[in-house]
Amino acid sequence: MAEVFHLKTPLLESINMSKRVGATVYLKMENAQPSGSFKIRGIGHLCQQLARHSKGVICSSGGNAGMAAAYAAQKMGVSATIIVPSSTPPLVVQRLHDQGATVRIVGKVWDDANTEALKLAETEGLTYVPPFDHPLLWEGHASMIAEVTASLGPSVKPGAVVVSVGGGGLLCGVIQGLKDVGWTDVPIVAMETVGAHCFNAAIKAGKLVTLDDITSEAKCLGAKTACKQAFDYSQSSKLTIISELVTDQQALHAIQTFLDEERVLVEMACGAALAAVYSGIIVRLQNEGRLPALLGPLLMIVCGGSTINMEQLTNLKHKLQS
Ligand code: PLV
């Protein structure tokens, strides 16, 4: 059997978040994965399937998909080239180098970097590793829900799941996982920041749309267009997907509160999901009758992320709170 690169992560009960929501909140601690985020689940799986005999992998990324691709490639003994946009903080470029990857900075946003990655995959004969739009990624991400069922035991089912949405790969993986365990009736709260809101924009327009630009500081949510599968799920009458937006200030407030209360530092992309609790969105959805009033346990996917350290947090505070 092929080696698995991801870890089984802890499912922690958060007393502080539970108090805020009035229901038990469980944190699926994907920040604890090697490479710093959930991405290794899907990307590890995809690389196992597609890159075994590869000349090398090439991945376009806001940062975390690249970290996962570099980690998997190093484990497999193949080279990794990661194309990131100029909005990716230098600390991640350094972390990618430390993981043994070749890094190139191309364009302003992820979509620009992706165009270059696709081109190089073709001309250099490298295996293209997409950050969010591939069934193998969703299959890999789905393992996190299987772990949650094992941790909760057979008699407990979540009342709702909260995820961040960038291009929608995590969302598709979570839905795949819910399908696998027969939990498709569990509502999903899909969180984005204003300025990186391609999924919310698609739902409002009733079709996939491409944002003009990424203006949010949550750069790892910064795909201009959501993947088709995520949009198709949003249109399905068999699923309940509630799309909500927060501001960058709310996402930043969330990462600071999470650091204070849970003693864990995550990046803005993850702060968007945490803000569902810290900015009172879950409670509002209950008051509006869009989530049940007596909510079963709330499952929060703590997607993690490497584009943060104390210096970056200080920079964000200066930028967003002054
Ligand atoms: N980040 C991708 C896409 O960026 C990347 O290249 O790393 N939480 C974290 C910490 C993430 O890094 C990402 C995606 C998401 C959430 C959203 O996941 P998605 O894209 O599968 O919806 C442009």
GROMACS .gro file of C-alpha atoms and ligand atoms in nm:
model
  345
    1MET     CA    1   0.000   0.000   0.000
    2ALA     CA    2   0.122   0.349  -0.082
    3GLU     CA    3   0.257   0.559   0.201
    4VAL     CA    4   0.013   0.814   0.342
    5PHE     CA    5   0.161   1.159   0.399
    6HIS     CA    6  -0.105   1.315   0.621
    7LEU     CA    7  -0.162   1.255   0.990
    8LYS     CA    8  -0.476   1.175   1.184
    9THR     CA    9  -0.543   1.510   1.350
   10PRO     CA   10  -0.696   1.571   1.693
   11LEU     CA   11  -1.061   1.665   1.735
   12LEU     CA   12  -1.067   1.908   2.026
   13GLU     CA   13  -1.364   2.046   2.214
   14SER     CA   14  -1.346   2.424   2.251
   15ILE     CA   15  -1.501   2.541   2.576
   16ASN     CA   16  -1.475   2.908   2.476
   17MET     CA   17  -1.632   2.865   2.135
   18SER     CA   18  -1.901   2.636   2.278
   19LYS     CA   19  -1.997   2.910   2.525
   20ARG     CA   20  -2.036   3.156   2.238
   21VAL     CA   21  -2.250   2.926   2.024
   22GLY     CA   22  -2.451   2.755   2.298
   23ALA     CA   23  -2.361   2.413   2.155
   24THR     CA   24  -2.052   2.195   2.169
   25VAL     CA   25  -1.791   2.313   1.921
   26TYR     CA   26  -1.534   2.062   1.795
   27LEU     CA   27  -1.216   2.177   1.628
   28LYS     CA   28  -1.064   1.949   1.363
   29MET     CA   29  -0.703   2.057   1.400
   30GLU     CA   30  -0.577   2.044   1.042
   31ASN     CA   31  -0.318   2.308   1.134
   32ALA     CA   32  -0.128   2.017   1.292
   33GLN     CA   33  -0.069   1.846   0.957
   34PRO     CA   34   0.280   1.825   0.813
   35SER     CA   35   0.303   2.125   0.577
   36GLY     CA   36   0.076   2.323   0.810
   37SER     CA   37  -0.268   2.274   0.657
   38PHE     CA   38  -0.531   2.024   0.541
   39LYS     CA   39  -0.386   2.048   0.188
   40ILE     CA   40  -0.152   1.753   0.241
   41ARG     CA   41  -0.451   1.516   0.255
   42GLY     CA   42  -0.559   1.582  -0.102
   43ILE     CA   43  -0.225   1.675  -0.250
   44GLY     CA   44  -0.051   1.378  -0.086
   45HIS     CA   45  -0.317   1.150  -0.234
   46LEU     CA   46  -0.296   1.310  -0.578
   47CYS     CA   47   0.084   1.292  -0.585
   48GLN     CA   48   0.073   0.924  -0.487
   49GLN     CA   49  -0.159   0.856  -0.779
   50LEU     CA   50  -0.005   1.079  -1.045
   51ALA     CA   51   0.356   1.158  -0.959
   52ARG     CA   52   0.515   0.822  -0.864
   53HIS     CA   53   0.732   0.808  -1.176
   54SER     CA   54   0.726   1.177  -1.248
   55LYS     CA   55   1.017   1.393  -1.354
   56GLY     CA   56   0.895   1.641  -1.095
   57VAL     CA   57   0.580   1.817  -0.977
   58ILE     CA   58   0.472   2.173  -1.044
   59CYS     CA   59   0.210   2.344  -0.830
   60SER     CA   60   0.056   2.690  -0.843
   61SER     CA   61  -0.032   2.812  -0.499
   62GLY     CA   62  -0.114   3.093  -0.264
   63GLY     CA   63   0.125   2.911  -0.032
   64ASN     CA   64  -0.027   2.611   0.140
   65ALA     CA   65  -0.091   2.387  -0.158
   66GLY     CA   66   0.272   2.453  -0.249
   67MET     CA   67   0.387   2.358   0.101
   68ALA     CA   68   0.195   2.031   0.071
   69ALA     CA   69   0.326   1.958  -0.281
   70ALA     CA   70   0.683   2.031  -0.172
   71TYR     CA   71   0.643   1.803   0.131
   72ALA     CA   72   0.494   1.516  -0.072
   73ALA     CA   73   0.756   1.555  -0.346
   74GLN     CA   74   1.040   1.545  -0.093
   75LYS     CA   75   0.897   1.227   0.060
   76MET     CA   76   0.868   1.072  -0.287
   77GLY     CA   77   1.213   1.182  -0.396
   78VAL     CA   78   1.092   1.394  -0.688
   79SER     CA   79   1.162   1.761  -0.749
   80ALA     CA   80   0.902   2.030  -0.673
   81THR     CA   81   0.857   2.364  -0.847
   82ILE     CA   82   0.611   2.597  -0.681
   83ILE     CA   83   0.474   2.904  -0.859
   84VAL     CA   84   0.334   3.165  -0.622
   85PRO     CA   85   0.199   3.514  -0.689
   86SER     CA   86   0.376   3.824  -0.552
   87SER     CA   87   0.108   3.850  -0.281
   88THR     CA   88   0.250   3.541  -0.109
   89PRO     CA   89   0.449   3.661   0.194
   90PRO     CA   90   0.830   3.611   0.190
   91LEU     CA   91   0.804   3.390   0.497
   92VAL     CA   92   0.626   3.125   0.289
   93VAL     CA   93   0.876   3.153   0.005
   94GLN     CA   94   1.145   3.081   0.266
   95ARG     CA   95   0.946   2.788   0.407
   96LEU     CA   96   0.906   2.645   0.057
   97HIS     CA   97   1.283   2.672  -0.001
   98ASP     CA   98   1.341   2.502   0.334
   99GLN     CA   99   1.113   2.221   0.216
  100GLY     CA  100   1.346   2.169  -0.079
  101ALA     CA  101   1.130   2.331  -0.349
  102THR     CA  102   1.227   2.559  -0.634
  103VAL     CA  103   1.011   2.870  -0.604
  104ARG     CA  104   0.912   3.116  -0.873
  105ILE     CA  105   0.710   3.430  -0.815
  106VAL     CA  106   0.481   3.504  -1.110
  107GLY     CA  107   0.198   3.757  -1.136
  108LYS     CA  108  -0.013   3.934  -0.879
  109VAL     CA  109  -0.269   3.672  -0.782
  110TRP     CA  110  -0.296   3.293  -0.784
  111ASP     CA  111  -0.468   3.284  -1.125
  112ASP     CA  112  -0.158   3.443  -1.285
  113ALA     CA  113   0.072   3.192  -1.115
  114ASN     CA  114  -0.154   2.911  -1.229
  115THR     CA  115  -0.135   3.012  -1.596
  116GLU     CA  116   0.244   2.991  -1.572
  117ALA     CA  117   0.234   2.656  -1.390
  118LEU     CA  118   0.012   2.503  -1.659
  119LYS     CA  119   0.249   2.631  -1.927
  120LEU     CA  120   0.558   2.493  -1.755
  121ALA     CA  121   0.392   2.157  -1.691
  122GLU     CA  122   0.346   2.132  -2.066
  123THR     CA  123   0.687   2.258  -2.179
  124GLU     CA  124   0.897   2.093  -1.905
  125GLY     CA  125   0.702   1.767  -1.883
  126LEU     CA  126   0.625   1.813  -1.512
  127THR     CA  127   0.325   1.672  -1.328
  128TYR     CA  128   0.077   1.953  -1.264
  129VAL     CA  129  -0.059   1.962  -0.908
  130PRO     CA  130  -0.371   2.182  -0.887
  131PRO     CA  131  -0.444   2.339  -0.547
  132PHE     CA  132  -0.820   2.281  -0.538
  133ASP     CA  133  -0.980   2.157  -0.861
  134HIS     CA  134  -0.934   1.780  -0.893
  135PRO     CA  135  -1.137   1.474  -0.781
  136LEU     CA  136  -0.825   1.313  -0.628
  137LEU     CA  137  -0.782   1.618  -0.403
  138TRP     CA  138  -1.143   1.592  -0.286
  139GLU     CA  139  -1.102   1.220  -0.227
  140GLY     CA  140  -0.794   1.290  -0.015
  141HIS     CA  141  -0.957   1.574   0.182
  142ALA     CA  142  -1.259   1.350   0.252
  143SER     CA  143  -1.047   1.145   0.494
  144MET     CA  144  -1.084   1.423   0.753
  145ILE     CA  145  -1.458   1.351   0.785
  146ALA     CA  146  -1.397   0.977   0.821
  147GLU     CA  147  -1.164   1.064   1.110
  148VAL     CA  148  -1.427   1.289   1.267
  149THR     CA  149  -1.684   1.007   1.265
  150ALA     CA  150  -1.430   0.776   1.432
  151SER     CA  151  -1.350   1.041   1.697
  152LEU     CA  152  -1.715   1.128   1.771
  153GLY     CA  153  -1.837   0.768   1.787
  154PRO     CA  154  -2.147   0.620   1.625
  155SER     CA  155  -2.412   0.807   1.825
  156VAL     CA  156  -2.291   1.163   1.756
  157LYS     CA  157  -2.352   1.358   1.436
  158PRO     CA  158  -2.252   1.721   1.380
  159GLY     CA  159  -2.526   1.985   1.367
  160ALA     CA  160  -2.329   2.178   1.106
  161VAL     CA  161  -1.980   2.197   0.955
  162VAL     CA  162  -1.788   2.521   0.901
  163VAL     CA  163  -1.524   2.547   0.626
  164SER     CA  164  -1.330   2.819   0.448
  165VAL     CA  165  -1.366   2.843   0.072
  166GLY     CA  166  -1.092   2.954  -0.165
  167GLY     CA  167  -1.136   2.771  -0.494
  168GLY     CA  168  -1.367   2.523  -0.324
  169GLY     CA  169  -1.148   2.213  -0.297
  170LEU     CA  170  -1.185   2.185   0.079
  171LEU     CA  171  -1.561   2.227   0.046
  172CYS     CA  172  -1.579   1.952  -0.220
  173GLY     CA  173  -1.365   1.724  -0.002
  174VAL     CA  174  -1.581   1.780   0.304
  175ILE     CA  175  -1.894   1.708   0.100
  176GLN     CA  176  -1.731   1.394  -0.039
  177GLY     CA  177  -1.652   1.290   0.319
  178LEU     CA  178  -2.009   1.363   0.437
  179LYS     CA  179  -2.142   1.154   0.147
  180ASP     CA  180  -1.907   0.866   0.234
  181VAL     CA  181  -2.043   0.847   0.590
  182GLY     CA  182  -2.409   0.921   0.505
  183TRP     CA  183  -2.417   1.268   0.659
  184THR     CA  184  -2.534   1.468   0.356
  185ASP     CA  185  -2.814   1.623   0.563
  186VAL     CA  186  -2.558   1.810   0.777
  187PRO     CA  187  -2.562   2.178   0.676
  188ILE     CA  188  -2.233   2.333   0.568
  189VAL     CA  189  -2.142   2.693   0.639
  190ALA     CA  190  -1.901   2.807   0.366
  191MET     CA  191  -1.695   3.107   0.473
  192GLU     CA  192  -1.507   3.359   0.258
  193THR     CA  193  -1.371   3.708   0.305
  194VAL     CA  194  -1.501   4.007   0.112
  195GLY     CA  195  -1.255   4.055  -0.175
  196ALA     CA  196  -1.187   3.679  -0.210
  197HIS     CA  197  -1.552   3.581  -0.245
  198CYS     CA  198  -1.573   3.395  -0.577
  199PHE     CA  199  -1.804   3.123  -0.437
  200ASN     CA  200  -2.049   3.368  -0.284
  201ALA     CA  201  -2.045   3.572  -0.606
  202ALA     CA  202  -2.121   3.259  -0.809
  203ILE     CA  203  -2.416   3.168  -0.587
  204LYS     CA  204  -2.555   3.521  -0.615
  205ALA     CA  205  -2.511   3.525  -0.994
  206GLY     CA  206  -2.647   3.170  -1.038
  207LYS     CA  207  -2.338   3.082  -1.241
  208LEU     CA  208  -1.960   3.072  -1.204
  209VAL     CA  209  -1.814   3.421  -1.210
  210THR     CA  210  -1.458   3.551  -1.221
  211LEU     CA  211  -1.371   3.829  -0.978
  212ASP     CA  212  -1.184   4.128  -1.124
  213ASP     CA  213  -0.921   4.117  -0.854
  214ILE     CA  214  -0.841   3.974  -0.512
  215THR     CA  215  -0.857   4.259  -0.264
  216SER     CA  216  -0.872   4.058   0.060
  217GLU     CA  217  -0.565   3.994   0.275
  218ALA     CA  218  -0.674   3.629   0.296
  219LYS     CA  219  -0.458   3.558  -0.009
  220CYS     CA  220  -0.492   3.182   0.028
  221LEU     CA  221  -0.864   3.220  -0.040
  222GLY     CA  222  -0.770   3.421  -0.346
  223ALA     CA  223  -0.887   3.222  -0.645
  224LYS     CA  224  -1.077   3.448  -0.884
  225THR     CA  225  -1.312   3.166  -0.991
  226ALA     CA  226  -1.450   2.881  -0.781
  227CYS     CA  227  -1.426   2.527  -0.917
  228LYS     CA  228  -1.728   2.397  -1.105
  229GLN     CA  229  -1.788   2.108  -0.867
  230ALA     CA  230  -1.823   2.347  -0.571
  231PHE     CA  231  -2.075   2.556  -0.764
  232ASP     CA  232  -2.267   2.246  -0.876
  233TYR     CA  233  -2.292   2.133  -0.512
  234SER     CA  234  -2.430   2.476  -0.418
  235GLN     CA  235  -2.713   2.420  -0.666
  236SER     CA  236  -2.800   2.072  -0.538
  237SER     CA  237  -3.130   2.033  -0.356
  238LYS     CA  238  -2.980   1.738  -0.164
  239LEU     CA  239  -2.730   1.959   0.021
  240THR     CA  240  -2.757   2.265   0.245
  241ILE     CA  241  -2.467   2.500   0.180
  242ILE     CA  242  -2.489   2.841   0.344
  243SER     CA  243  -2.242   3.090   0.197
  244GLU     CA  244  -2.135   3.372   0.429
  245LEU     CA  245  -1.884   3.655   0.406
  246VAL     CA  246  -1.672   3.828   0.667
  247THR     CA  247  -1.446   4.129   0.638
  248ASP     CA  248  -1.068   4.103   0.667
  249GLN     CA  249  -1.102   4.279   1.003
  250GLN     CA  250  -1.334   4.003   1.127
  251ALA     CA  251  -1.097   3.731   1.001
  252LEU     CA  252  -0.806   3.904   1.174
  253HIS     CA  253  -1.005   3.944   1.495
  254ALA     CA  254  -1.081   3.571   1.472
  255ILE     CA  255  -0.717   3.466   1.442
  256GLN     CA  256  -0.624   3.688   1.736
  257THR     CA  257  -0.906   3.550   1.953
  258PHE     CA  258  -0.817   3.194   1.851
  259LEU     CA  259  -0.454   3.259   1.946
  260ASP     CA  260  -0.560   3.401   2.282
  261GLU     CA  261  -0.814   3.135   2.369
  262GLU     CA  262  -0.685   2.820   2.200
  263ARG     CA  263  -0.315   2.916   2.189
  264VAL     CA  264  -0.287   2.830   1.819
  265LEU     CA  265  -0.181   3.065   1.539
  266VAL     CA  266  -0.355   3.020   1.203
  267GLU     CA  267  -0.362   3.235   0.890
  268MET     CA  268  -0.633   3.464   0.752
  269ALA     CA  269  -0.777   3.191   0.525
  270CYS     CA  270  -0.860   2.994   0.838
  271GLY     CA  271  -0.966   3.305   1.029
  272ALA     CA  272  -1.254   3.340   0.782
  273ALA     CA  273  -1.399   3.010   0.910
  274LEU     CA  274  -1.331   3.088   1.277
  275ALA     CA  275  -1.509   3.422   1.236
  276ALA     CA  276  -1.833   3.228   1.184
  277VAL     CA  277  -1.827   3.177   1.560
  278TYR     CA  278  -1.636   3.484   1.681
  279SER     CA  279  -1.843   3.729   1.472
  280GLY     CA  280  -2.172   3.570   1.571
  281ILE     CA  281  -2.264   3.435   1.227
  282ILE     CA  282  -2.367   3.091   1.356
  283VAL     CA  283  -2.596   3.249   1.617
  284ARG     CA  284  -2.743   3.485   1.355
  285LEU     CA  285  -2.812   3.191   1.119
  286GLN     CA  286  -2.993   3.018   1.406
  287ASN     CA  287  -3.195   3.330   1.480
  288GLU     CA  288  -3.286   3.352   1.111
  289GLY     CA  289  -3.397   2.988   1.116
  290ARG     CA  290  -3.135   2.891   0.858
  291LEU     CA  291  -2.960   2.666   1.110
  292PRO     CA  292  -3.158   2.470   1.369
  293ALA     CA  293  -3.198   2.647   1.705
  294LEU     CA  294  -3.094   2.343   1.905
  295LEU     CA  295  -2.773   2.285   1.717
  296GLY     CA  296  -2.593   1.952   1.746
  297PRO     CA  297  -2.217   1.978   1.783
  298LEU     CA  298  -2.063   2.233   1.551
  299LEU     CA  299  -1.769   2.096   1.356
  300MET     CA  300  -1.512   2.361   1.275
  301ILE     CA  301  -1.247   2.269   1.019
  302VAL     CA  302  -0.935   2.448   1.142
  303CYS     CA  303  -0.765   2.447   0.802
  304GLY     CA  304  -0.446   2.604   0.941
  305GLY     CA  305  -0.199   2.768   0.703
  306SER     CA  306   0.169   2.863   0.690
  307THR     CA  307   0.142   3.223   0.571
  308ILE     CA  308   0.151   3.358   0.926
  309ASN     CA  309   0.399   3.428   1.203
  310MET     CA  310   0.414   3.701   1.469
  311GLU     CA  311   0.568   3.951   1.226
  312GLN     CA  312   0.302   3.886   0.963
  313LEU     CA  313   0.033   3.914   1.230
  314THR     CA  314   0.173   4.253   1.333
  315ASN     CA  315   0.180   4.364   0.967
  316LEU     CA  316  -0.183   4.262   0.925
  317LYS     CA  317  -0.280   4.450   1.241
  318HIS     CA  318  -0.113   4.768   1.112
  319LYS     CA  319  -0.276   4.731   0.772
  320LEU     CA  320  -0.626   4.644   0.885
  321GLN     CA  321  -0.673   4.802   1.225
  322SER     CA  322  -0.521   5.150   1.175
  323PLV     N1  323  -0.523   2.773  -0.049
  323PLV     C1  324  -0.474   2.741  -0.182
  323PLV     C2  325  -0.532   2.827  -0.289
  323PLV     O1  326  -0.484   2.958  -0.284
  323PLV     C3  327  -0.323   2.737  -0.184
  323PLV     O2  328  -0.266   2.746  -0.289
  323PLV     O3  329  -0.263   2.721  -0.080
  323PLV     N2  330  -0.748   2.736   0.410
  323PLV     C4  331  -0.618   2.743   0.377
  323PLV     C5  332  -0.518   2.756   0.487
  323PLV     C6  333  -0.581   2.739   0.241
  323PLV     O4  334  -0.452   2.745   0.209
  323PLV     C7  335  -0.679   2.729   0.141
  323PLV     C8  336  -0.644   2.722  -0.006
  323PLV     C9  337  -0.814   2.723   0.181
  323PLV    C10  338  -0.844   2.726   0.317
  323PLV    C11  339  -0.926   2.710   0.084
  323PLV     O5  340  -0.922   2.589   0.020
  323PLV     P1  341  -0.986   2.569  -0.125
  323PLV     O6  342  -0.905   2.652  -0.220
  323PLV     O7  343  -0.971   2.424  -0.147
  323PLV     O8  344  -1.124   2.616  -0.116
  323PLV    C12  345  -0.537   3.044  -0.384
   0.00000   0.00000   0.00000
